[in-house]
mmCIF file of C-alpha atoms and ligand atoms in Angstrom:
data_model
loop_
_atom_site.group_PDB
_atom_site.id
_atom_site.type_symbol
_atom_site.label_atom_id
_atom_site.label_comp_id
_atom_site.label_asym_id
_atom_site.label_seq_id
_atom_site.Cartn_x
_atom_site.Cartn_y
_atom_site.Cartn_z
ATOM 1 C CA UNK A 1 -0.160 -19.954 -2.338
ATOM 2 C CA UNK A 2 0.187 -18.946 1.299
ATOM 3 C CA UNK A 3 3.240 -20.400 2.952
ATOM 4 C CA UNK A 4 3.124 -20.387 6.759
ATOM 5 C CA UNK A 5 6.316 -21.880 8.180
ATOM 6 C CA UNK A 6 5.068 -21.433 11.761
ATOM 7 C CA UNK A 7 2.134 -23.784 11.218
ATOM 8 C CA UNK A 8 4.428 -26.310 9.512
ATOM 9 C CA UNK A 9 6.950 -26.217 12.361
ATOM 10 C CA UNK A 10 6.714 -28.617 15.274
ATOM 11 C CA UNK A 11 4.167 -27.121 17.687
ATOM 12 C CA UNK A 12 6.627 -26.870 20.579
ATOM 13 C CA UNK A 13 9.127 -25.044 18.351
ATOM 14 C CA UNK A 14 6.525 -22.550 17.182
ATOM 15 C CA UNK A 15 5.869 -21.684 20.831
ATOM 16 C CA UNK A 16 9.529 -21.211 21.850
ATOM 17 C CA UNK A 17 10.946 -17.935 23.122
ATOM 18 C CA UNK A 18 14.612 -17.413 22.261
ATOM 19 C CA UNK A 19 17.139 -16.717 25.015
ATOM 20 C CA UNK A 20 17.547 -12.974 25.703
ATOM 21 C CA UNK A 21 21.246 -12.135 25.914
ATOM 22 C CA UNK A 22 22.498 -8.984 27.660
ATOM 23 C CA UNK A 23 22.854 -5.904 25.437
ATOM 24 C CA UNK A 24 25.971 -5.742 23.246
ATOM 25 C CA UNK A 25 26.078 -2.084 22.184
ATOM 26 C CA UNK A 26 27.512 -1.578 18.705
ATOM 27 C CA UNK A 27 29.245 1.746 19.403
ATOM 28 C CA UNK A 28 32.151 2.405 21.805
ATOM 29 C CA UNK A 29 32.025 4.579 24.938
ATOM 30 C CA UNK A 30 30.050 2.291 27.239
ATOM 31 C CA UNK A 31 31.162 1.038 30.638
ATOM 32 C CA UNK A 32 29.979 -2.502 30.016
ATOM 33 C CA UNK A 33 29.238 -4.331 33.266
ATOM 34 C CA UNK A 34 26.260 -6.387 32.064
ATOM 35 C CA UNK A 35 27.409 -9.757 30.679
ATOM 36 C CA UNK A 36 30.231 -10.866 33.004
ATOM 37 C CA UNK A 37 32.910 -10.596 30.351
ATOM 38 C CA UNK A 38 36.507 -10.151 31.485
ATOM 39 C CA UNK A 39 37.628 -6.501 31.627
ATOM 40 C CA UNK A 40 41.225 -7.514 30.836
ATOM 41 C CA UNK A 41 42.549 -8.974 27.570
ATOM 42 C CA UNK A 42 43.450 -12.674 27.193
ATOM 43 C CA UNK A 43 47.031 -13.938 27.430
ATOM 44 C CA UNK A 44 49.205 -12.486 24.624
ATOM 45 C CA UNK A 45 49.899 -16.108 23.649
ATOM 46 C CA UNK A 46 46.329 -16.257 22.288
ATOM 47 C CA UNK A 47 46.903 -13.650 19.564
ATOM 48 C CA UNK A 48 50.239 -15.325 18.710
ATOM 49 C CA UNK A 49 48.547 -18.710 18.372
ATOM 50 C CA UNK A 50 45.824 -17.230 16.177
ATOM 51 C CA UNK A 51 48.393 -15.569 13.887
ATOM 52 C CA UNK A 52 50.325 -18.826 13.676
ATOM 53 C CA UNK A 53 47.166 -20.796 12.887
ATOM 54 C CA UNK A 54 46.054 -18.364 10.158
ATOM 55 C CA UNK A 55 49.575 -18.146 8.683
ATOM 56 C CA UNK A 56 50.519 -15.792 5.846
ATOM 57 C CA UNK A 57 47.488 -16.293 3.692
ATOM 58 C CA UNK A 58 44.883 -18.231 5.649
ATOM 59 C CA UNK A 59 45.949 -21.436 3.926
ATOM 60 C CA UNK A 60 45.070 -23.640 6.932
ATOM 61 C CA UNK A 61 41.467 -22.404 6.895
ATOM 62 C CA UNK A 62 40.771 -24.556 3.825
ATOM 63 C CA UNK A 63 40.844 -27.577 6.073
ATOM 64 C CA UNK A 64 38.292 -28.746 8.608
ATOM 65 C CA UNK A 65 39.368 -28.539 12.244
ATOM 66 C CA UNK A 66 40.247 -31.547 14.388
ATOM 67 C CA UNK A 67 36.744 -33.083 14.712
ATOM 68 C CA UNK A 68 37.138 -34.193 18.334
ATOM 69 C CA UNK A 69 39.350 -31.238 19.357
ATOM 70 C CA UNK A 70 41.841 -33.905 20.485
ATOM 71 C CA UNK A 71 44.845 -31.678 21.324
ATOM 72 C CA UNK A 72 42.553 -29.329 23.260
ATOM 73 C CA UNK A 73 40.920 -32.237 25.131
ATOM 74 C CA UNK A 74 44.410 -33.417 26.064
ATOM 75 C CA UNK A 75 45.347 -29.931 27.329
ATOM 76 C CA UNK A 76 42.166 -29.710 29.419
ATOM 77 C CA UNK A 77 42.733 -33.203 30.848
ATOM 78 C CA UNK A 78 46.337 -32.345 31.789
ATOM 79 C CA UNK A 79 45.257 -29.106 33.444
ATOM 80 C CA UNK A 80 42.791 -30.899 35.728
ATOM 81 C CA UNK A 81 44.755 -34.109 36.279
ATOM 82 C CA UNK A 82 42.168 -36.186 34.385
ATOM 83 C CA UNK A 83 42.274 -38.383 31.311
ATOM 84 C CA UNK A 84 41.291 -37.345 27.772
ATOM 85 C CA UNK A 85 38.265 -39.703 27.976
ATOM 86 C CA UNK A 86 36.904 -37.470 30.750
ATOM 87 C CA UNK A 87 36.703 -34.399 28.467
ATOM 88 C CA UNK A 88 34.351 -33.104 25.762
ATOM 89 C CA UNK A 89 34.890 -29.631 24.247
ATOM 90 C CA UNK A 90 32.070 -27.417 23.009
ATOM 91 C CA UNK A 91 31.365 -24.234 21.072
ATOM 92 C CA UNK A 92 31.064 -22.361 24.370
ATOM 93 C CA UNK A 93 29.772 -24.073 27.488
ATOM 94 C CA UNK A 94 26.272 -23.250 26.208
ATOM 95 C CA UNK A 95 26.916 -25.889 23.510
ATOM 96 C CA UNK A 96 27.877 -28.419 26.205
ATOM 97 C CA UNK A 97 24.754 -27.623 28.278
ATOM 98 C CA UNK A 98 22.628 -28.017 25.162
ATOM 99 C CA UNK A 99 24.224 -31.414 24.367
ATOM 100 C CA UNK A 100 23.621 -32.612 27.925
ATOM 101 C CA UNK A 101 19.961 -31.637 27.788
ATOM 102 C CA UNK A 102 19.675 -33.226 24.325
ATOM 103 C CA UNK A 103 20.857 -36.534 25.825
ATOM 104 C CA UNK A 104 18.830 -36.561 29.025
ATOM 105 C CA UNK A 105 15.635 -34.485 28.661
ATOM 106 C CA UNK A 106 12.407 -34.844 26.704
ATOM 107 C CA UNK A 107 8.645 -34.843 27.248
ATOM 108 C CA UNK A 108 8.972 -37.668 29.759
ATOM 109 C CA UNK A 109 12.361 -36.932 31.337
ATOM 110 C CA UNK A 110 12.615 -33.657 33.227
ATOM 111 C CA UNK A 111 15.489 -31.194 33.320
ATOM 112 C CA UNK A 112 15.655 -29.657 36.790
ATOM 113 C CA UNK A 113 17.210 -26.404 37.918
ATOM 114 C CA UNK A 114 17.020 -24.044 40.839
ATOM 115 C CA UNK A 115 15.269 -20.726 40.241
ATOM 116 C CA UNK A 116 16.303 -17.968 39.797
ATOM 117 C CA UNK A 117 19.296 -19.217 37.858
ATOM 118 C CA UNK A 118 20.865 -19.056 34.386
ATOM 119 C CA UNK A 119 17.920 -18.321 32.110
ATOM 120 C CA UNK A 120 19.355 -20.430 29.272
ATOM 121 C CA UNK A 121 18.312 -23.652 31.069
ATOM 122 C CA UNK A 122 14.552 -23.410 30.364
ATOM 123 C CA UNK A 123 15.321 -22.384 26.772
ATOM 124 C CA UNK A 124 17.400 -25.491 25.986
ATOM 125 C CA UNK A 125 14.860 -27.730 27.722
ATOM 126 C CA UNK A 126 12.135 -26.084 25.609
ATOM 127 C CA UNK A 127 13.999 -26.985 22.398
ATOM 128 C CA UNK A 128 13.589 -30.648 23.426
ATOM 129 C CA UNK A 129 9.902 -30.084 24.227
ATOM 130 C CA UNK A 130 11.279 -31.215 27.554
ATOM 131 C CA UNK A 131 9.673 -31.348 30.952
ATOM 132 C CA UNK A 132 11.190 -28.932 33.451
ATOM 133 C CA UNK A 133 11.214 -29.069 37.193
ATOM 134 C CA UNK A 134 12.190 -25.916 39.084
ATOM 135 C CA UNK A 135 13.232 -25.695 42.709
ATOM 136 C CA UNK A 136 12.741 -22.188 44.107
ATOM 137 C CA UNK A 137 15.357 -20.556 46.268
ATOM 138 C CA UNK A 138 14.548 -18.711 49.454
ATOM 139 C CA UNK A 139 16.046 -15.246 49.918
ATOM 140 C CA UNK A 140 19.011 -16.739 51.830
ATOM 141 C CA UNK A 141 19.869 -18.590 48.567
ATOM 142 C CA UNK A 142 21.036 -21.683 50.472
ATOM 143 C CA UNK A 143 21.207 -24.878 48.424
ATOM 144 C CA UNK A 144 17.974 -26.893 48.876
ATOM 145 C CA UNK A 145 19.878 -30.218 49.003
ATOM 146 C CA UNK A 146 16.972 -32.491 49.943
ATOM 147 C CA UNK A 147 14.529 -30.948 47.467
ATOM 148 C CA UNK A 148 17.000 -31.305 44.570
ATOM 149 C CA UNK A 149 17.753 -34.924 45.489
ATOM 150 C CA UNK A 150 14.007 -35.687 45.566
ATOM 151 C CA UNK A 151 13.132 -33.603 42.464
ATOM 152 C CA UNK A 152 12.654 -36.614 40.178
ATOM 153 C CA UNK A 153 14.602 -34.832 37.413
ATOM 154 C CA UNK A 154 16.606 -36.965 34.970
ATOM 155 C CA UNK A 155 19.251 -34.219 34.740
ATOM 156 C CA UNK A 156 19.727 -31.333 37.176
ATOM 157 C CA UNK A 157 21.589 -28.142 36.188
ATOM 158 C CA UNK A 158 23.176 -26.336 39.128
ATOM 159 C CA UNK A 159 25.166 -23.127 38.685
ATOM 160 C CA UNK A 160 27.936 -22.875 41.267
ATOM 161 C CA UNK A 161 28.982 -20.220 42.074
ATOM 162 C CA UNK A 162 25.379 -19.330 41.411
ATOM 163 C CA UNK A 163 24.032 -16.741 38.989
ATOM 164 C CA UNK A 164 22.793 -14.092 39.441
ATOM 165 C CA UNK A 165 23.713 -13.984 43.159
ATOM 166 C CA UNK A 166 27.376 -15.040 42.973
ATOM 167 C CA UNK A 167 26.943 -17.266 46.051
ATOM 168 C CA UNK A 168 29.004 -20.446 45.999
ATOM 169 C CA UNK A 169 27.770 -23.852 47.181
ATOM 170 C CA UNK A 170 30.093 -26.010 49.265
ATOM 171 C CA UNK A 171 31.312 -29.403 48.082
ATOM 172 C CA UNK A 172 29.713 -30.828 51.216
ATOM 173 C CA UNK A 173 26.290 -29.633 50.002
ATOM 174 C CA UNK A 174 26.937 -30.763 46.416
ATOM 175 C CA UNK A 175 27.992 -34.164 47.696
ATOM 176 C CA UNK A 176 24.802 -34.247 49.750
ATOM 177 C CA UNK A 177 22.841 -33.981 46.485
ATOM 178 C CA UNK A 178 25.034 -36.554 44.694
ATOM 179 C CA UNK A 179 24.533 -39.097 47.455
ATOM 180 C CA UNK A 180 20.746 -39.229 47.099
ATOM 181 C CA UNK A 181 19.999 -37.966 43.573
ATOM 182 C CA UNK A 182 19.494 -40.816 41.063
ATOM 183 C CA UNK A 183 19.873 -38.593 37.944
ATOM 184 C CA UNK A 184 22.803 -36.743 36.415
ATOM 185 C CA UNK A 185 23.969 -33.647 38.332
ATOM 186 C CA UNK A 186 25.555 -30.975 36.143
ATOM 187 C CA UNK A 187 27.514 -28.355 38.061
ATOM 188 C CA UNK A 188 27.882 -25.348 35.758
ATOM 189 C CA UNK A 189 31.161 -23.834 36.973
ATOM 190 C CA UNK A 190 31.357 -20.840 34.624
ATOM 191 C CA UNK A 191 32.613 -18.743 37.569
ATOM 192 C CA UNK A 192 34.652 -21.339 39.491
ATOM 193 C CA UNK A 193 38.047 -19.712 38.771
ATOM 194 C CA UNK A 194 36.899 -16.805 40.993
ATOM 195 C CA UNK A 195 35.740 -19.102 43.841
ATOM 196 C CA UNK A 196 37.432 -20.681 46.864
ATOM 197 C CA UNK A 197 36.242 -24.225 46.049
ATOM 198 C CA UNK A 198 35.174 -26.267 43.004
ATOM 199 C CA UNK A 199 33.571 -29.658 42.386
ATOM 200 C CA UNK A 200 36.295 -31.262 40.224
ATOM 201 C CA UNK A 201 37.700 -33.329 43.153
ATOM 202 C CA UNK A 202 34.244 -34.960 43.475
ATOM 203 C CA UNK A 203 34.394 -36.440 39.946
ATOM 204 C CA UNK A 204 36.566 -39.368 41.089
ATOM 205 C CA UNK A 205 33.882 -40.540 43.546
ATOM 206 C CA UNK A 206 30.679 -39.684 41.646
ATOM 207 C CA UNK A 207 30.036 -41.029 38.120
ATOM 208 C CA UNK A 208 26.730 -39.077 38.028
ATOM 209 C CA UNK A 209 28.526 -35.709 38.233
ATOM 210 C CA UNK A 210 29.359 -33.487 35.253
ATOM 211 C CA UNK A 211 31.417 -30.320 35.735
ATOM 212 C CA UNK A 212 31.057 -27.698 32.996
ATOM 213 C CA UNK A 213 33.626 -24.941 32.469
ATOM 214 C CA UNK A 214 34.006 -22.039 30.038
ATOM 215 C CA UNK A 215 36.873 -19.967 28.679
ATOM 216 C CA UNK A 216 34.505 -17.000 28.246
ATOM 217 C CA UNK A 217 34.863 -15.448 31.684
ATOM 218 C CA UNK A 218 38.201 -15.822 33.515
ATOM 219 C CA UNK A 219 40.169 -16.612 30.335
ATOM 220 C CA UNK A 220 38.702 -13.560 28.559
ATOM 221 C CA UNK A 221 37.692 -15.494 25.418
ATOM 222 C CA UNK A 222 33.916 -14.920 25.222
ATOM 223 C CA UNK A 223 34.305 -13.977 21.545
ATOM 224 C CA UNK A 224 35.815 -17.338 20.599
ATOM 225 C CA UNK A 225 33.227 -19.674 22.182
ATOM 226 C CA UNK A 226 35.005 -22.494 24.003
ATOM 227 C CA UNK A 227 33.705 -24.513 26.948
ATOM 228 C CA UNK A 228 34.111 -28.087 28.142
ATOM 229 C CA UNK A 229 32.566 -30.892 30.160
ATOM 230 C CA UNK A 230 34.460 -33.080 32.639
ATOM 231 C CA UNK A 231 32.712 -36.367 33.372
ATOM 232 C CA UNK A 232 32.792 -40.150 33.400
ATOM 233 C CA UNK A 233 33.894 -41.528 29.966
ATOM 234 C CA UNK A 234 30.418 -43.009 29.364
ATOM 235 C CA UNK A 235 28.816 -39.560 29.755
ATOM 236 C CA UNK A 236 31.432 -38.069 27.404
ATOM 237 C CA UNK A 237 30.622 -40.844 24.925
ATOM 238 C CA UNK A 238 26.960 -39.804 24.908
ATOM 239 C CA UNK A 239 27.859 -36.149 24.257
ATOM 240 C CA UNK A 240 30.062 -37.241 21.347
ATOM 241 C CA UNK A 241 27.095 -39.035 19.788
ATOM 242 C CA UNK A 242 24.905 -35.921 19.664
ATOM 243 C CA UNK A 243 27.338 -33.057 19.023
ATOM 244 C CA UNK A 244 28.114 -31.480 15.632
ATOM 245 C CA UNK A 245 31.033 -33.351 14.119
ATOM 246 C CA UNK A 246 33.143 -30.148 13.868
ATOM 247 C CA UNK A 247 31.675 -28.250 16.802
ATOM 248 C CA UNK A 248 34.784 -26.218 17.697
ATOM 249 C CA UNK A 249 36.472 -24.256 14.918
ATOM 250 C CA UNK A 250 40.161 -24.337 14.105
ATOM 251 C CA UNK A 251 40.975 -20.852 15.461
ATOM 252 C CA UNK A 252 39.126 -21.410 18.733
ATOM 253 C CA UNK A 253 40.941 -24.708 19.337
ATOM 254 C CA UNK A 254 44.357 -23.092 18.792
ATOM 255 C CA UNK A 255 43.483 -20.068 20.949
ATOM 256 C CA UNK A 256 42.110 -22.188 23.794
ATOM 257 C CA UNK A 257 45.236 -24.363 23.922
ATOM 258 C CA UNK A 258 47.371 -21.197 24.160
ATOM 259 C CA UNK A 259 45.160 -19.675 26.873
ATOM 260 C CA UNK A 260 45.176 -22.838 29.011
ATOM 261 C CA UNK A 261 48.978 -22.994 28.745
ATOM 262 C CA UNK A 262 49.344 -19.555 30.367
ATOM 263 C CA UNK A 263 48.083 -20.221 33.915
ATOM 264 C CA UNK A 264 50.135 -17.330 35.428
ATOM 265 C CA UNK A 265 48.144 -14.926 33.207
ATOM 266 C CA UNK A 266 44.877 -16.452 34.440
ATOM 267 C CA UNK A 267 46.004 -16.261 38.068
ATOM 268 C CA UNK A 268 46.914 -12.568 37.694
ATOM 269 C CA UNK A 269 43.527 -11.705 36.145
ATOM 270 C CA UNK A 270 41.617 -13.680 38.753
ATOM 271 C CA UNK A 271 43.404 -12.127 41.716
ATOM 272 C CA UNK A 272 42.879 -8.608 40.330
ATOM 273 C CA UNK A 273 39.169 -9.209 39.783
ATOM 274 C CA UNK A 274 38.755 -10.783 43.219
ATOM 275 C CA UNK A 275 40.487 -7.798 44.852
ATOM 276 C CA UNK A 276 38.265 -5.288 43.015
ATOM 277 C CA UNK A 277 35.185 -7.399 43.829
ATOM 278 C CA UNK A 278 35.908 -7.680 47.526
ATOM 279 C CA UNK A 279 36.738 -3.966 47.852
ATOM 280 C CA UNK A 280 33.514 -3.027 46.081
ATOM 281 C CA UNK A 281 31.468 -5.491 48.165
ATOM 282 C CA UNK A 282 32.857 -4.044 51.414
ATOM 283 C CA UNK A 283 32.135 -0.494 50.212
ATOM 284 C CA UNK A 284 28.540 -1.221 49.169
ATOM 285 C CA UNK A 285 27.570 -3.219 52.230
ATOM 286 C CA UNK A 286 29.505 -0.984 54.657
ATOM 287 C CA UNK A 287 29.484 2.654 53.548
ATOM 288 C CA UNK A 288 26.346 2.466 51.374
ATOM 289 C CA UNK A 289 24.421 -0.006 53.520
ATOM 290 C CA UNK A 290 23.264 -1.936 50.411
ATOM 291 C CA UNK A 291 22.485 -5.621 50.929
ATOM 292 C CA UNK A 292 24.886 -7.486 48.606
ATOM 293 C CA UNK A 293 25.437 -11.246 48.402
ATOM 294 C CA UNK A 294 28.958 -12.423 49.279
ATOM 295 C CA UNK A 295 30.220 -13.195 45.786
ATOM 296 C CA UNK A 296 32.464 -16.059 44.679
ATOM 297 C CA UNK A 297 32.162 -14.930 41.043
ATOM 298 C CA UNK A 298 33.181 -11.968 38.842
ATOM 299 C CA UNK A 299 29.978 -10.028 39.525
ATOM 300 C CA UNK A 300 28.076 -8.579 42.478
ATOM 301 C CA UNK A 301 24.335 -8.842 43.115
ATOM 302 C CA UNK A 302 23.290 -5.791 45.101
ATOM 303 C CA UNK A 303 20.047 -4.228 46.319
ATOM 304 C CA UNK A 304 20.351 -0.494 45.667
ATOM 305 C CA UNK A 305 18.950 1.972 48.192
ATOM 306 C CA UNK A 306 17.860 5.356 46.825
ATOM 307 C CA UNK A 307 18.515 8.826 48.314
ATOM 308 C CA UNK A 308 15.471 8.401 50.606
ATOM 309 C CA UNK A 309 16.719 4.978 51.855
ATOM 310 C CA UNK A 310 14.125 2.966 49.925
ATOM 311 C CA UNK A 311 14.695 -0.376 48.192
ATOM 312 C CA UNK A 312 12.479 -2.391 45.824
ATOM 313 C CA UNK A 313 11.819 -3.208 42.169
ATOM 314 C CA UNK A 314 11.087 0.424 41.205
ATOM 315 C CA UNK A 315 14.270 1.619 42.902
ATOM 316 C CA UNK A 316 16.377 -0.981 41.079
ATOM 317 C CA UNK A 317 14.697 -0.115 37.761
ATOM 318 C CA UNK A 318 15.360 3.600 38.323
ATOM 319 C CA UNK A 319 19.018 2.965 39.164
ATOM 320 C CA UNK A 320 19.373 0.779 36.055
ATOM 321 C CA UNK A 321 17.870 3.466 33.794
ATOM 322 C CA UNK A 322 19.928 6.253 35.365
ATOM 323 C CA UNK A 323 23.139 4.288 34.865
ATOM 324 C CA UNK A 324 22.158 3.459 31.296
ATOM 325 C CA UNK A 325 21.536 7.144 30.537
ATOM 326 C CA UNK A 326 25.157 7.679 31.589
ATOM 327 C CA UNK A 327 26.382 4.841 29.340
ATOM 328 C CA UNK A 328 26.990 2.472 32.253
ATOM 329 C CA UNK A 329 25.371 -0.904 31.503
ATOM 330 C CA UNK A 330 24.482 -3.334 34.309
ATOM 331 C CA UNK A 331 21.785 -6.048 34.424
ATOM 332 C CA UNK A 332 18.325 -5.904 36.025
ATOM 333 C CA UNK A 333 16.067 -8.996 36.207
ATOM 334 C CA UNK A 334 12.595 -7.586 36.931
ATOM 335 C CA UNK A 335 10.598 -10.780 36.385
ATOM 336 C CA UNK A 336 11.313 -12.671 39.644
ATOM 337 C CA UNK A 337 10.513 -11.509 43.192
ATOM 338 C CA UNK A 338 13.957 -12.565 44.439
ATOM 339 C CA UNK A 339 15.805 -10.589 41.736
ATOM 340 C CA UNK A 340 13.596 -7.576 40.919
ATOM 341 C CA UNK A 341 15.024 -5.345 43.687
ATOM 342 C CA UNK A 342 18.617 -6.095 42.704
ATOM 343 C CA UNK A 343 21.166 -5.179 40.072
ATOM 344 C CA UNK A 344 23.819 -7.567 38.809
ATOM 345 C CA UNK A 345 27.078 -5.745 38.213
ATOM 346 C CA UNK A 346 30.043 -7.364 36.468
ATOM 347 C CA UNK A 347 33.334 -6.601 38.226
ATOM 348 C CA UNK A 348 35.257 -4.391 35.794
ATOM 349 C CA UNK A 349 38.618 -2.662 36.118
ATOM 350 C CA UNK A 350 39.154 -0.341 39.094
ATOM 351 C CA UNK A 351 38.672 2.560 36.650
ATOM 352 C CA UNK A 352 35.329 1.202 35.424
ATOM 353 C CA UNK A 353 34.144 0.619 39.001
ATOM 354 C CA UNK A 354 35.096 4.232 39.830
ATOM 355 C CA UNK A 355 32.920 5.478 36.931
ATOM 356 C CA UNK A 356 30.088 3.254 38.153
ATOM 357 C CA UNK A 357 30.419 4.589 41.701
ATOM 358 C CA UNK A 358 30.463 8.229 40.494
ATOM 359 C CA UNK A 359 27.292 7.547 38.511
ATOM 360 C CA UNK A 360 25.660 5.973 41.568
ATOM 361 C CA UNK A 361 26.571 9.068 43.630
ATOM 362 C CA UNK A 362 24.907 11.232 40.966
ATOM 363 C CA UNK A 363 21.820 8.986 41.055
ATOM 364 C CA UNK A 364 21.594 9.287 44.852
ATOM 365 C CA UNK A 365 21.674 13.085 44.572
ATOM 366 C CA UNK A 366 19.234 13.269 41.648
ATOM 367 C CA UNK A 367 15.672 14.329 42.518
ATOM 368 C CA UNK A 368 13.328 11.300 42.817
ATOM 369 C CA UNK A 369 11.749 10.125 39.550
ATOM 370 C CA UNK A 370 14.230 12.262 37.633
HETATM 371 C C1 LIG B 401 28.379 -17.169 30.990
HETATM 372 C C2 LIG B 401 27.770 -18.431 31.443
HETATM 373 C C3 LIG B 401 27.849 -19.571 30.653
HETATM 374 C C4 LIG B 401 28.144 -19.449 29.189
HETATM 375 O O1 LIG B 401 29.367 -19.655 28.812
HETATM 376 P P1 LIG B 401 29.785 -19.761 27.279
HETATM 377 O O2 LIG B 401 30.939 -20.667 27.403
HETATM 378 O O3 LIG B 401 30.136 -18.366 26.879
HETATM 379 O O4 LIG B 401 28.682 -20.344 26.466
HETATM 380 C C5 LIG B 401 27.345 -20.770 31.127
HETATM 381 N N1 LIG B 401 26.765 -20.820 32.341
HETATM 382 C C6 LIG B 401 26.657 -19.741 33.114
HETATM 383 C C7 LIG B 401 25.997 -19.852 34.436
HETATM 384 C C8 LIG B 401 27.146 -18.512 32.683
HETATM 385 O O5 LIG B 401 26.978 -17.426 33.434
#
């Protein structure tokens, strides 16, 4: 008998396209500037906490983790001056975004987002067979406050600082949306530790605001998958109804508590990355004459100019391929007019940025189409 799981599956599931993550090469030797990971290790307290949690023989792993991640919620609440009822923890902030969309989006209720933006948003809306509503940016990438407020979306996902440009949106603009938008506004602050401003102070005045954070970027814990939502207790209560009962594993909870407790380590990493970022931005816009957005994140979005002074999608694609042939990985998003001429480059160590810059010099000197 023929068994065709695709025809048995729900029609909208059969049509889904999975999210395409950035390349994770299996072998060493790459300068990896493509997925906005931290180039520095996490606080040494993280490895200590993991060793303590595992113990001599892994005995503790027999037992399920704390189902609500209560000690971690308490640590997050303390860090931000909020109460534990304002916090839900997820298996990465992607888990939190997924839970939010699960609660607020379906065939009749739209999930809205600006475009271009984090390409996970349409994927998680698609899982719900959800309606989507996209608001296109102009090249200046200014926040279209009025159009978001009038979008009619039930839930709106806004990345700030934005991806892939790195541009931050001011609290004045975000508050402009909150004032007139009748749905839930989710500000995805994956990169907020690298920014001058964040939306957490707005939570006290706006029950329709959710701020989402991750430990993957500034805390250097992408491999452990921890993120969290800060919101009104009623919103947190909804997330708790739809999440997996043990959504954050025992080791990740212990590691995250240790990482959050070492704020001086975070501050040192963030100021190093900001210094490297701002030096690189000044060099590319000044000496190279490459248009580059002023970044509030741990990456730069730049429009490369080839040896003949040309820009455009083919130039960006050529630069990407040249860098890749030299084992330098960056990100190119060819499918949107506002991104196709650009490369997104994660801010690495000064050493990694030097290798990148040497490779770019070699590309500029290479014969065209080589
Ligand atoms: C990296 C990133 C995340 C994902 O974070 P995880 O906690 O690793 O799932 C969420 N949103 C944006 C905009 C990101 O760039």
